[in-house]
Tab-separated table of C-alpha atoms in Angstrom:
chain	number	residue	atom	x	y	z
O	148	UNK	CA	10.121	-79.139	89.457
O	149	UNK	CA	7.243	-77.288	90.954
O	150	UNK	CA	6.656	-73.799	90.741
O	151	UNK	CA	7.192	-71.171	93.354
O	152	UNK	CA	4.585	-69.932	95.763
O	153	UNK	CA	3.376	-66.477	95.115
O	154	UNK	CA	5.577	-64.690	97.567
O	155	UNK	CA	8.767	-66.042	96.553
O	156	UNK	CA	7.383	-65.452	92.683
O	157	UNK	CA	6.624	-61.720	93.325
O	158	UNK	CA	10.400	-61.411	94.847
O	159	UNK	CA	11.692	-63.083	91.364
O	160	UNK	CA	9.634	-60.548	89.742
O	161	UNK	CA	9.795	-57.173	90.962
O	162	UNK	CA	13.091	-55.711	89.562
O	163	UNK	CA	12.609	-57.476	86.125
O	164	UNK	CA	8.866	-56.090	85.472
O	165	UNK	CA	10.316	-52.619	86.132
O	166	UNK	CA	13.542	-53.028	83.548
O	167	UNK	CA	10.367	-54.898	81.249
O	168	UNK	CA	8.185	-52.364	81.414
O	169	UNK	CA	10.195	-49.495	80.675
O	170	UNK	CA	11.497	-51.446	77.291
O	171	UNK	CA	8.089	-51.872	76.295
O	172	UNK	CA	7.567	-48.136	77.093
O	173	UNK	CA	10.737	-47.016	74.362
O	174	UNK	CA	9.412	-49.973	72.125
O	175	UNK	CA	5.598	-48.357	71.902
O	176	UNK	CA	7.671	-44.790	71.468
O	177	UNK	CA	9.734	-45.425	68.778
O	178	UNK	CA	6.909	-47.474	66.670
O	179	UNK	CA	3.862	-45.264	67.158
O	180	UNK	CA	4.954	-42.179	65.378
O	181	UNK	CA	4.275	-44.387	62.176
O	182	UNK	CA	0.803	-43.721	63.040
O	183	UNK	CA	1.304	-40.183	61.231
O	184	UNK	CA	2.012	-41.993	57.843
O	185	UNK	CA	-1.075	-43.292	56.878
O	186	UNK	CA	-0.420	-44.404	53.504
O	187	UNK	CA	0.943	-48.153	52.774
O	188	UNK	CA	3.633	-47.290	50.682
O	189	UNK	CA	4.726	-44.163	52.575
O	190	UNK	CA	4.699	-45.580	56.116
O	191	UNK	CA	6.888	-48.733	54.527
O	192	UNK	CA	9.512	-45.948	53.593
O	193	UNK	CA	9.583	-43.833	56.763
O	194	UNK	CA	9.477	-47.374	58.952
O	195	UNK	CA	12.530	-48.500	57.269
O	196	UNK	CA	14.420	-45.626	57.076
O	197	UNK	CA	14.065	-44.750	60.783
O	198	UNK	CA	14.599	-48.685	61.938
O	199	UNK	CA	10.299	-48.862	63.473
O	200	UNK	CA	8.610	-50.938	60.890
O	201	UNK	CA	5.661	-52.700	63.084
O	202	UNK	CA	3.298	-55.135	60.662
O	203	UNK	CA	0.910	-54.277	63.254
O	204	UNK	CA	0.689	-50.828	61.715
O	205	UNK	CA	1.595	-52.165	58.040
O	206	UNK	CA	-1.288	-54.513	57.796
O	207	UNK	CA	-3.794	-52.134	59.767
O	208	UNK	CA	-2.722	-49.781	56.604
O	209	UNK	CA	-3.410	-52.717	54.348
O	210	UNK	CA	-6.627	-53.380	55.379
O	211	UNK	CA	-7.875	-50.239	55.088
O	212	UNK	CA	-6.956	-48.281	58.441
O	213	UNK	CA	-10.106	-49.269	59.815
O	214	UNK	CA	-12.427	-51.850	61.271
O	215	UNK	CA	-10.827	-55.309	59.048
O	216	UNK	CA	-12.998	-57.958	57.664
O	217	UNK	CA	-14.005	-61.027	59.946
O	218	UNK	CA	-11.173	-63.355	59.705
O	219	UNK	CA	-12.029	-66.298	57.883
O	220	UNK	CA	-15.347	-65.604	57.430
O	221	UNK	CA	-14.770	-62.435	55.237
O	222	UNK	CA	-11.062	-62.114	54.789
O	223	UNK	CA	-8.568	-64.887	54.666
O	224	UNK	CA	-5.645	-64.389	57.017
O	225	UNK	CA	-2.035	-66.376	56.222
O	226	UNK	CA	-2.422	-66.708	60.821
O	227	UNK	CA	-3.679	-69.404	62.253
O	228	UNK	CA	-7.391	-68.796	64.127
O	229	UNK	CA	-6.599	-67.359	67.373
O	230	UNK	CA	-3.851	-64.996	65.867
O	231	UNK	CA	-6.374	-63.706	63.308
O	232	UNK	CA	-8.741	-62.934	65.836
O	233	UNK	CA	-5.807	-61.131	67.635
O	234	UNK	CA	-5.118	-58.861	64.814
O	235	UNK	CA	-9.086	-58.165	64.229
O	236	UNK	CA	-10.666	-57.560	67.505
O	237	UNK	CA	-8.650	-54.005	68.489
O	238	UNK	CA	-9.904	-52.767	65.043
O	239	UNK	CA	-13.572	-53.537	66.419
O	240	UNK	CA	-13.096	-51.294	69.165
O	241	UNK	CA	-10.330	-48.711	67.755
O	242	UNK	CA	-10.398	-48.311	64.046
O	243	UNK	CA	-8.736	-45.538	63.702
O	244	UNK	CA	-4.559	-46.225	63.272
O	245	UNK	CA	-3.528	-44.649	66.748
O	246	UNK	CA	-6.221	-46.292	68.840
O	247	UNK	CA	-5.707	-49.653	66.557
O	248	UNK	CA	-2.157	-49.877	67.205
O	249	UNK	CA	-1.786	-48.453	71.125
O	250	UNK	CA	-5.013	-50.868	72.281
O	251	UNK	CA	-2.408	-53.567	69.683
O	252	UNK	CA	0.139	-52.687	71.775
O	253	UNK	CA	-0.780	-53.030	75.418
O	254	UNK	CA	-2.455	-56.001	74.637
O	255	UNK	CA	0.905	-57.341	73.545
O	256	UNK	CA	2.841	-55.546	76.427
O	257	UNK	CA	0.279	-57.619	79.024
O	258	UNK	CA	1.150	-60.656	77.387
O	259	UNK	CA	5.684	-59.798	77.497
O	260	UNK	CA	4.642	-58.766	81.398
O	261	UNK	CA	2.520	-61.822	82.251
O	262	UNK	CA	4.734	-64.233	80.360
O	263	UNK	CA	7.459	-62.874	82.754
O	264	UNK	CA	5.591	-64.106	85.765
O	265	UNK	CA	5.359	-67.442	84.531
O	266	UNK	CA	9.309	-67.456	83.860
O	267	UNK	CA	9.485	-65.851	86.985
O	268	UNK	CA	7.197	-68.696	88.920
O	269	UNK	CA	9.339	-71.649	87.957
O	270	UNK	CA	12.635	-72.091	89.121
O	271	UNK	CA	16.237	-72.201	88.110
O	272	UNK	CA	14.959	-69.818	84.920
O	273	UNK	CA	16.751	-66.852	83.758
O	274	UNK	CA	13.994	-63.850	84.125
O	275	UNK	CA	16.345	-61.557	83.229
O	276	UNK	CA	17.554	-63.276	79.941
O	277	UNK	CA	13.465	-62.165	79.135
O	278	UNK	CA	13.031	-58.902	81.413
O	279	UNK	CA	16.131	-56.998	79.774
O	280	UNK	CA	16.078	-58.414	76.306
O	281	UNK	CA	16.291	-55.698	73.537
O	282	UNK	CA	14.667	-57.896	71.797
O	283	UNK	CA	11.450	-56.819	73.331
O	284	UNK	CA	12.629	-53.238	72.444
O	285	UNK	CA	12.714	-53.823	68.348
O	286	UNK	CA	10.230	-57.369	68.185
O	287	UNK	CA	7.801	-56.455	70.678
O	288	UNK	CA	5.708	-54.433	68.286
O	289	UNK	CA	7.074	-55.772	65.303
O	290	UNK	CA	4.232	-58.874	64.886
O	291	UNK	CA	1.108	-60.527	67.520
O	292	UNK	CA	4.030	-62.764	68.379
O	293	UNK	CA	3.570	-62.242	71.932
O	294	UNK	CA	-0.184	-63.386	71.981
O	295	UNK	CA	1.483	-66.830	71.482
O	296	UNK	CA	3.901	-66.156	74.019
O	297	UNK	CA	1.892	-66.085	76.798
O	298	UNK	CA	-0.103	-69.263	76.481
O	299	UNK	CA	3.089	-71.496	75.539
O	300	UNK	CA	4.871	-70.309	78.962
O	301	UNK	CA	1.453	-70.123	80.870
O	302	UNK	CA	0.851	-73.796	80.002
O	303	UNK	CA	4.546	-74.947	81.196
O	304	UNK	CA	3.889	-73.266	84.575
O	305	UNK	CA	0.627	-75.185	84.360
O	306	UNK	CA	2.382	-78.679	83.676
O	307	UNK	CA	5.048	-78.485	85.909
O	308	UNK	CA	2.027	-77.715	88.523
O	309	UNK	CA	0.794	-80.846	88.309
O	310	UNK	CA	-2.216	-79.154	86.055
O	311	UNK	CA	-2.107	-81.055	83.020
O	312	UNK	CA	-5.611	-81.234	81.502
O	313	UNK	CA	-5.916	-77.387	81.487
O	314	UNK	CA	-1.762	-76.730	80.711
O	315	UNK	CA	-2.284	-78.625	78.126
O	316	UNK	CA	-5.698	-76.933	76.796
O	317	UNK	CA	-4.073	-73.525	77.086
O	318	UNK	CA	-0.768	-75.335	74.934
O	319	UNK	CA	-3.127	-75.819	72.632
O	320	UNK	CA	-4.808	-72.212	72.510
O	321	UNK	CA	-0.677	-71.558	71.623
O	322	UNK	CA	-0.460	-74.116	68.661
O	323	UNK	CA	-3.738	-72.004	67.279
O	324	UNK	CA	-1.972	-69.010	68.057
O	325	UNK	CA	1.249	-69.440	66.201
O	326	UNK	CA	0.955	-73.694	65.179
O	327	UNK	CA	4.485	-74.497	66.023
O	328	UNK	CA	4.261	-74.642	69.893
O	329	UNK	CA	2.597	-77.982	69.037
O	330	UNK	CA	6.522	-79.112	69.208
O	331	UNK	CA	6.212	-78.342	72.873
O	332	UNK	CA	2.816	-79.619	73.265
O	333	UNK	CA	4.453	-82.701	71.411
O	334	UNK	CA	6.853	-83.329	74.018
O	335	UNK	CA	4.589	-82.762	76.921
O	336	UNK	CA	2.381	-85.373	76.145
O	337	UNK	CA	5.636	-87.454	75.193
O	338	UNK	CA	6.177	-87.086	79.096
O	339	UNK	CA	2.490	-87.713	80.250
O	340	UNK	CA	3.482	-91.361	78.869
O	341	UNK	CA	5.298	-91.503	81.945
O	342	UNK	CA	2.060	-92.607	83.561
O	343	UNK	CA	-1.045	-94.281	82.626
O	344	UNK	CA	-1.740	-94.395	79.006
O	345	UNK	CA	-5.213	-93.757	79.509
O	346	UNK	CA	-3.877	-90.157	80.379
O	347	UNK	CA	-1.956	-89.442	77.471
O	348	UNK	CA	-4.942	-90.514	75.584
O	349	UNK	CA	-7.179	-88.042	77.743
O	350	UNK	CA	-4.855	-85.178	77.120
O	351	UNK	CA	-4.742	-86.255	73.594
O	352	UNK	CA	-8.663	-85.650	73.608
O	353	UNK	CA	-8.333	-82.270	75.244
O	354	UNK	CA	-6.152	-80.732	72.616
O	355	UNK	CA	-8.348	-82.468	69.533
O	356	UNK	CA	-11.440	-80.949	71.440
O	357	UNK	CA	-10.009	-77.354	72.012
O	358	UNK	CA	-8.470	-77.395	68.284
O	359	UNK	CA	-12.162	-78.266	67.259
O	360	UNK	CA	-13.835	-75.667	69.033
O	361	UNK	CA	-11.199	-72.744	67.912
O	362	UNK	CA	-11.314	-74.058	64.025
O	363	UNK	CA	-14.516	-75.667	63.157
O	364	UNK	CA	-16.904	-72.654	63.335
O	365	UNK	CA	-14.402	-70.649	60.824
O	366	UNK	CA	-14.007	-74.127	58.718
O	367	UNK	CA	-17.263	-74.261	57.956
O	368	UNK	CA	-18.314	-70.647	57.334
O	369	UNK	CA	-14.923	-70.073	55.634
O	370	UNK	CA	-12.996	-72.982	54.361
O	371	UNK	CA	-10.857	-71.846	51.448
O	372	UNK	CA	-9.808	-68.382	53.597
O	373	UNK	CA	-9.465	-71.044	56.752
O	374	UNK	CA	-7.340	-73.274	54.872
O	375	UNK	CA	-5.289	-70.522	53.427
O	376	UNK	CA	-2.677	-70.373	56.510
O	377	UNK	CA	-1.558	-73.624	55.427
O	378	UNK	CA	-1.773	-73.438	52.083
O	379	UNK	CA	0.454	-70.192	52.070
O	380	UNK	CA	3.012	-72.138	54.137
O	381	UNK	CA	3.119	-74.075	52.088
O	382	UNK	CA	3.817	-72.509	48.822
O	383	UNK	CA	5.292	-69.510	50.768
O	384	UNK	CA	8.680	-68.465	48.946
O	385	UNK	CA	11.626	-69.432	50.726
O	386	UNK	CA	12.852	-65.853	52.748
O	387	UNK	CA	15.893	-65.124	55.070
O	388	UNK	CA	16.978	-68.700	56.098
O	389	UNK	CA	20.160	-70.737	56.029
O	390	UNK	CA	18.710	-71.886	52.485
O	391	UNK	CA	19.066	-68.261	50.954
O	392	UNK	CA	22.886	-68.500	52.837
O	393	UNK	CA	23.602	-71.727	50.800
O	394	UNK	CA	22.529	-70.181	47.482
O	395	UNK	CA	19.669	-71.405	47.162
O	396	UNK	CA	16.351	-70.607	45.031
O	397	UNK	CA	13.873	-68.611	46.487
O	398	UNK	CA	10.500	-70.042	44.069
O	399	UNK	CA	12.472	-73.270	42.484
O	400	UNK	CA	13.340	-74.705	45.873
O	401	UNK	CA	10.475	-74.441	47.862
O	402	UNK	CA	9.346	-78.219	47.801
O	403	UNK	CA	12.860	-79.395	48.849
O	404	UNK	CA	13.176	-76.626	51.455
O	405	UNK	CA	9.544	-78.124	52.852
O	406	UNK	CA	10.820	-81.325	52.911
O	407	UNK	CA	14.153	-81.095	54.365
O	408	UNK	CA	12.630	-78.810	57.271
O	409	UNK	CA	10.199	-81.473	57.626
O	410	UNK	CA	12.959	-83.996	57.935
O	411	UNK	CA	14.884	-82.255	59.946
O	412	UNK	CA	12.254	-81.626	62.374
O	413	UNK	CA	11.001	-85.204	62.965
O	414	UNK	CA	14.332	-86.666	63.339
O	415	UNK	CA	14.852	-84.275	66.192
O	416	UNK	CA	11.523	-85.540	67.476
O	417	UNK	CA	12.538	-88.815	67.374
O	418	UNK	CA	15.744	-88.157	69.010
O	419	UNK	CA	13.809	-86.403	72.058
O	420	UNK	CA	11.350	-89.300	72.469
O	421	UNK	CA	14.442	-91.839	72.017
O	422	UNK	CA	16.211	-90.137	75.120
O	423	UNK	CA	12.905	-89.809	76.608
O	424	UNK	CA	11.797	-93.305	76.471
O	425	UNK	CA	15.065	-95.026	77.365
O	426	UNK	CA	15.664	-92.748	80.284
O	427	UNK	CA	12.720	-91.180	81.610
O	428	UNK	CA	14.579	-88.154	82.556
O	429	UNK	CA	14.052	-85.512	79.758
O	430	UNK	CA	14.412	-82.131	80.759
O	431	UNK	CA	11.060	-80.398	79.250
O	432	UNK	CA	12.256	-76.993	79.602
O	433	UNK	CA	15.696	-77.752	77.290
O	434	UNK	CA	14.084	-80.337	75.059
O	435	UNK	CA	11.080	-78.020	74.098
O	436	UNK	CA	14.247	-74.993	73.903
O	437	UNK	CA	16.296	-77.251	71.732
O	438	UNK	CA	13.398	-78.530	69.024
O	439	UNK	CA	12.080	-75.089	68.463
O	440	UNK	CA	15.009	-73.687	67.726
O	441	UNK	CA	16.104	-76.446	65.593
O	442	UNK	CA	12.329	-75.884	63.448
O	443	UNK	CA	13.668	-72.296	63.373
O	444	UNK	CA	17.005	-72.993	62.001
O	445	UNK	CA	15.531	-75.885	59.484
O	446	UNK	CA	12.459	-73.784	58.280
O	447	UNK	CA	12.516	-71.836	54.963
O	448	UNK	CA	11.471	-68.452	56.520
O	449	UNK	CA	12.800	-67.194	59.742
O	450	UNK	CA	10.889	-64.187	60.422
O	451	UNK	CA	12.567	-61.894	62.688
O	452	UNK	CA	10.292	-61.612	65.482
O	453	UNK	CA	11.008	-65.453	66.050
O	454	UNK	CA	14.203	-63.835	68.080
O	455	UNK	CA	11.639	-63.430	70.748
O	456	UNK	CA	10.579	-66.919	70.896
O	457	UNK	CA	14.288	-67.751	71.299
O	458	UNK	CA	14.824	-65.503	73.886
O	459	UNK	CA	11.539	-66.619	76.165
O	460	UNK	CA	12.760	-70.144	75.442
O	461	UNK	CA	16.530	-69.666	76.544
O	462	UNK	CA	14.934	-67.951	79.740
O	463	UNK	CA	13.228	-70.767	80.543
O	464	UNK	CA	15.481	-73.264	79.714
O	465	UNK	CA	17.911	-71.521	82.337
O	466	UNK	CA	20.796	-71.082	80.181
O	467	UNK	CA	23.403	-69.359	81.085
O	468	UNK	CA	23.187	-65.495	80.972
O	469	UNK	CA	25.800	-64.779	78.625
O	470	UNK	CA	24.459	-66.864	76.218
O	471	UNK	CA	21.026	-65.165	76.563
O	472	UNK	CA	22.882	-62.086	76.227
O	473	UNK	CA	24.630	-62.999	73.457
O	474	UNK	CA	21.204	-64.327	71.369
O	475	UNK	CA	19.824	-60.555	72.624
O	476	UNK	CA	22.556	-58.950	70.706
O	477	UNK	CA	22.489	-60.954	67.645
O	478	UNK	CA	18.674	-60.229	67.700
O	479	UNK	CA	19.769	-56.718	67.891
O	480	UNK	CA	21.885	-56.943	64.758
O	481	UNK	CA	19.804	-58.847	62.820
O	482	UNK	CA	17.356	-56.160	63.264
O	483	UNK	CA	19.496	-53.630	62.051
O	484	UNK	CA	20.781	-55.197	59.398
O	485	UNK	CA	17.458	-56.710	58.238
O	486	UNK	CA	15.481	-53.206	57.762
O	487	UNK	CA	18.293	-51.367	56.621
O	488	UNK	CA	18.693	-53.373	54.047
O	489	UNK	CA	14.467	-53.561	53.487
O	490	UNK	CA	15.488	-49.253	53.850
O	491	UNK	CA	17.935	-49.544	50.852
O	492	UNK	CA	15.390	-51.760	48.800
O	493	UNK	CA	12.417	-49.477	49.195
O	494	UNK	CA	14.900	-46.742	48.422
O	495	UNK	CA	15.684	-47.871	44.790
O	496	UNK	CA	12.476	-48.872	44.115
O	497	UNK	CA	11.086	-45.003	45.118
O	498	UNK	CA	13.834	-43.843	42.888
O	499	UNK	CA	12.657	-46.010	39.483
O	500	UNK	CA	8.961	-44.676	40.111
């Protein structure tokens, strides 16, 4: 499957970058006016009540509302290295909250609008499952989710170009971005066996040399605030997930929870390089759709913004559009019903103060 050539992309393009772009306009609108609560606590309670809580705003609060700490170096981050530099760098240039959070934002609205193009550049996708999403309207702003975004469909467009050294050095710019796109950059170089081994191994060298030069320099400055990302996945508390739904223990559970996720995850992997191997056919589009929502499903925290992961991934994996419609309104829901109920919380607690 190669991509399209520009032309044909820009056609593809056009009509959903305009629907995109004025999404991202109402998103940025209905999250910024939490830059006029500049306390923690108090822009927690306005953000839930009126349904625009943004981390990007919360942890900009957290931090002080003003230039943060070097990631790593002086502040440990629970992001992996790329992400954390994500969060920081705006706060270099605009401290203060409204220039921290707009500069935040367009960043974030480049990446929605670029990763469109790349949906847009390979064929048989679903731009509009992405384009129209309200997803983007309540998730776009919520979390840096979209820095990751960019570089996991960027580096498909790049494989299925024939460009695999540098797709898969800009897959792995997504693994440091948000770690799980190394699923997808897991089955990509299950594909490159397809050839000689000598370039699996290659590509195999590329990511361990780009993972090197993104971590080392904070591993050795910082280790225990670089190791902190996965040490607080690890003993992270086990949130919204279909755990919680099956009753279980949020602090007693954890190991299990890590464990059967773990499971779960690998045997899928298996599975994909089982189908792979026998029949040399594997859709890498689907497969890639299919295991990360499957890590989603298994892991013991599904934080909501990951309903915009699901919704790039359906796009590309050209299902049809009802079902990406369908994902869009759940999203939608889940939104509603998450921070209300974060509203409610926050509500009681004000009242035993």
């Amino acid at each position: 499957m190669k991509p399209l050539d520009r032309t044909a992309t820009l056609r593809r393009f056009a009509a959903p970058a305009a629907i995109c772009a004025a999404i991202l306009v109402a998103a940025y609108v209905r999250t910024a006016e939490g830059t006029r609560h500049p306390s923690p606590w108090g822009y927690r309670l306005w953000s839930f009540a009126a349904l625009a809580y943004s981390d990007i705003l919360a942890l900009h609060e957290d931090r002080g509302a003003g230039r943060h700490p070097l990631p790593y170096v002086e502040d440990k981050v629970e992001y992996p290295v790329l992400l954390g530099i994500g969060m920081w760098f705006p706060s270099v240039l605009a401290p203060d909250r409204g220039g921290y959070f707009a500069l935040t934002f367009a960043l974030l609205a480049a990446c929605a609008l670029l990763s469109l193009w790349f949906i847009c550049a390979l064929p048989g996708t679903q731009p509009w499952t992405w384009a129209a999403s309200p997803a983007l309207l309540v998730y776009g702003a919520l979390n840096w989710d979209l820095f990751g975004i960019l570089p996991l469909a960027a580096g498909l467009w790049l494989w299925a170009a024939g460009r695999e050294r540098i797709a898969v050095a800009v897959l792995s710019l997504a693994v440091w971005t948000k770690f799980f796109p190394i699923l997808v950059l897991g089955i990509v170089l299950l594909l490159s066996l397809r050839g000689p081994r000598q370039r699996t191994l290659e590509l195999i060298a590329i990511f361990l040399g780009v993972s090197l030069a993104v971590n080392l320099p904070f591993a050795i400055w910082g280790w225990p605030r670089w190791t902190w990302f996965f040490e607080y996945n690890r003993i992270r508390e086990i949130e919204p997930s279909l755990y919680l739904l099956l009753g279980a223990d949020g602090r007693g559970f954890v190991t299990a929870a890590n464990t059967m996720s773990a499971v779960a995850v690998l045997a899928a992997a298996l599975a994909i390089a089982a189908v792979e191997l026998r029949t040399r056919r594997l859709d890498l589009l689907r497969a890639a759709c299919a295991l990360v929502c499957l890590f989603f499903i298994a892991n013991k925290v599904y934080s909501p913004q990951y309903w915009l992961w699901v919704v790039a991934l359906l796009a590309l994996a050209a299902v049809p559009g009802w079902l990406g419609g369908a994902v869009s309104v759940l999203a939608l829901a889940d939104y509603a019903i998450s921070f209300t109920r974060l509203h409610l919380q926050a509500d009681r607690v004000w009242a035993q103060a």
